[in-house]
Amino acid sequence: MTISPSITTPAITIAARTPVATGVIALTLVPADGQDLPPWRPGAHVDVTLPSGLTRQYSLCGDPADRSSWRIAILLAQPSRGGSAWIHDHAREGVPLTVSAPRNLFTLEAAERYVFVAGGIGITPLLPMITEAERAGVPWTLWYGGRSRSSTAFTDELIQFGDRVHLVPRDTAGRIPITEVLDTPGAGTAVYCCGPESMIDAVQDACRDWEPGTVHVERFTPEAQEGTTAFDVHCARSGVDVRVEEGVSVLDALLEAGVEADYSCAQGFCGTCETRVVEGVPDHRDDYLDHSAAPDTMMICVSRSRCARLVLDL
């Protein structure tokens, strides 16, 4: 069971459940007291804590200007680790949910033009970005790939934008021609991509000659990292010493040794397991921290050590 100490909003209930593609449902969430929800910006996500204690992160994919409701979309994972299956089986109108305040690790930056690239459920954080770009009158295009047209979510909303939206179902059209789409660096252009690892790698490779900072990505899973050498961890407050073996995360080693540690996604995204480093040099492998601004903390679910011994504030 995962643990989430996230600050939550006032009580949230499900106002509507809508199928938006094969295996994908959208939930409209509203505050039980009828008050305005906290504001958010495109790219934000919320943590949803289920009755089992599992916590899952979902991008807000509605209209940021709407303070009366939030929308999230959930793909039924195959196989499910328990989160998406529970939601698909039990999330109905009137069901309460524990939902955190929005957090944003994928902020939409100002640009003269946007190119959005989505794969599957990766469309969710890009939908409000398209809404904001449209309101601001900033030119944009979307390339959206999926297994099939029926599994491609929110197509009814997207086709209203005409030829600015390129739907690429893999079963009939193959894959997005990323090298062609991103063949020429555009001055003032920002690229936003969310989807499978292979798609993100292709986008980053295609944009290797673009100006630094113009490509923004959000991953489904942590970026692959090389090197998993064993090391030791000393817990300064509890006095426990733990050996972190090759291929084992710091978090798992600590939990196995009986050390209490907060965590949620266990993938380096949510920030729940951020831990202060008292001594040693962490090997950051997360997608949450600004490592230059926070050199003395680490995400123990994915990050490792650059030295033989770390001392953590646990």
Short mmCIF file of N, CA and C in Angstrom, two decimals, residues 21-24 75-78 118-122 144-153 167-176 196 199 220:
data_model
loop_
_atom_site.label_atom_id
_atom_site.label_comp_id
_atom_site.label_asym_id
_atom_site.label_seq_id
_atom_site.Cartn_x
_atom_site.Cartn_y
_atom_site.Cartn_z
N ALA A 21 -13.19 7.02 -24.93
CA ALA A 21 -12.51 6.14 -25.89
C ALA A 21 -12.61 4.73 -25.35
N THR A 22 -12.27 3.77 -26.14
CA THR A 22 -12.24 2.39 -25.66
C THR A 22 -11.25 2.27 -24.52
N GLY A 23 -11.72 1.88 -23.33
CA GLY A 23 -10.85 1.72 -22.18
C GLY A 23 -10.50 3.00 -21.46
N VAL A 24 -11.12 4.13 -21.82
CA VAL A 24 -10.82 5.42 -21.19
C VAL A 24 -12.12 6.08 -20.74
N LEU A 75 -7.19 5.77 -18.12
CA LEU A 75 -7.05 4.61 -18.99
C LEU A 75 -7.02 3.36 -18.13
N LEU A 76 -7.80 2.35 -18.50
CA LEU A 76 -7.75 1.07 -17.80
C LEU A 76 -6.47 0.36 -18.19
N ALA A 77 -5.49 0.38 -17.28
CA ALA A 77 -4.18 -0.20 -17.58
C ALA A 77 -4.30 -1.72 -17.68
N GLN A 78 -3.49 -2.29 -18.58
CA GLN A 78 -3.46 -3.74 -18.76
C GLN A 78 -2.03 -4.24 -18.59
N ALA A 118 1.25 14.00 -28.84
CA ALA A 118 0.66 13.16 -27.80
C ALA A 118 0.59 11.72 -28.27
N GLY A 119 0.73 10.82 -27.31
CA GLY A 119 0.54 9.40 -27.56
C GLY A 119 -0.43 8.83 -26.56
N GLY A 120 -1.54 8.27 -27.01
CA GLY A 120 -2.49 7.64 -26.11
C GLY A 120 -3.04 8.59 -25.07
N ILE A 121 -3.03 8.15 -23.81
CA ILE A 121 -3.57 8.95 -22.72
C ILE A 121 -2.71 10.18 -22.45
N GLY A 122 -1.57 10.28 -23.12
CA GLY A 122 -0.72 11.47 -23.01
C GLY A 122 -1.37 12.72 -23.56
N TYR A 144 -1.34 13.54 -32.82
CA TYR A 144 -1.89 12.68 -31.78
C TYR A 144 -1.98 11.25 -32.29
N GLY A 145 -1.15 10.38 -31.70
CA GLY A 145 -1.12 8.98 -32.10
C GLY A 145 -1.77 8.07 -31.08
N GLY A 146 -2.32 6.97 -31.55
CA GLY A 146 -2.92 5.97 -30.68
C GLY A 146 -2.98 4.63 -31.39
N ARG A 147 -3.38 3.59 -30.66
CA ARG A 147 -3.44 2.27 -31.26
C ARG A 147 -4.46 2.22 -32.38
N SER A 148 -5.60 2.85 -32.18
CA SER A 148 -6.68 2.87 -33.16
C SER A 148 -7.50 4.12 -32.95
N ARG A 149 -8.38 4.42 -33.90
CA ARG A 149 -9.23 5.61 -33.75
C ARG A 149 -10.15 5.44 -32.54
N SER A 150 -10.65 4.23 -32.31
CA SER A 150 -11.58 4.02 -31.20
C SER A 150 -10.92 4.17 -29.84
N SER A 151 -9.60 3.96 -29.77
CA SER A 151 -8.88 4.09 -28.49
C SER A 151 -8.28 5.46 -28.30
N THR A 152 -8.50 6.36 -29.25
CA THR A 152 -7.95 7.72 -29.19
C THR A 152 -8.97 8.63 -28.51
N ALA A 153 -8.63 9.12 -27.33
CA ALA A 153 -9.60 9.84 -26.50
C ALA A 153 -9.79 11.29 -26.94
N LEU A 167 -4.68 13.37 -36.43
CA LEU A 167 -4.89 12.12 -35.74
C LEU A 167 -4.20 11.00 -36.52
N VAL A 168 -3.40 10.21 -35.80
CA VAL A 168 -2.60 9.17 -36.46
C VAL A 168 -2.84 7.83 -35.76
N PRO A 169 -3.96 7.15 -36.09
CA PRO A 169 -4.18 5.81 -35.52
C PRO A 169 -3.16 4.83 -36.10
N ARG A 170 -2.48 4.11 -35.23
CA ARG A 170 -1.39 3.25 -35.68
C ARG A 170 -1.88 2.10 -36.57
N ASP A 171 -3.10 1.61 -36.33
CA ASP A 171 -3.57 0.46 -37.10
C ASP A 171 -3.89 0.79 -38.55
N THR A 172 -4.11 2.08 -38.85
CA THR A 172 -4.43 2.46 -40.22
C THR A 172 -3.44 3.45 -40.83
N ALA A 173 -2.72 4.20 -39.99
CA ALA A 173 -1.84 5.26 -40.51
C ALA A 173 -0.40 5.12 -40.06
N GLY A 174 -0.09 4.09 -39.29
CA GLY A 174 1.29 3.94 -38.81
C GLY A 174 1.57 4.88 -37.65
N ARG A 175 2.81 5.30 -37.55
CA ARG A 175 3.23 6.16 -36.44
C ARG A 175 3.37 7.61 -36.90
N ILE A 176 3.35 8.50 -35.94
CA ILE A 176 3.55 9.93 -36.25
C ILE A 176 4.93 10.11 -36.91
N PRO A 196 4.31 7.63 -24.67
CA PRO A 196 5.24 6.53 -24.37
C PRO A 196 6.69 6.95 -24.48
N MET A 199 8.17 7.47 -27.97
CA MET A 199 7.76 8.71 -28.62
C MET A 199 8.57 9.89 -28.07
N PHE A 220 5.34 8.81 -18.88
CA PHE A 220 4.48 7.87 -18.15
C PHE A 220 5.28 7.12 -17.09
#
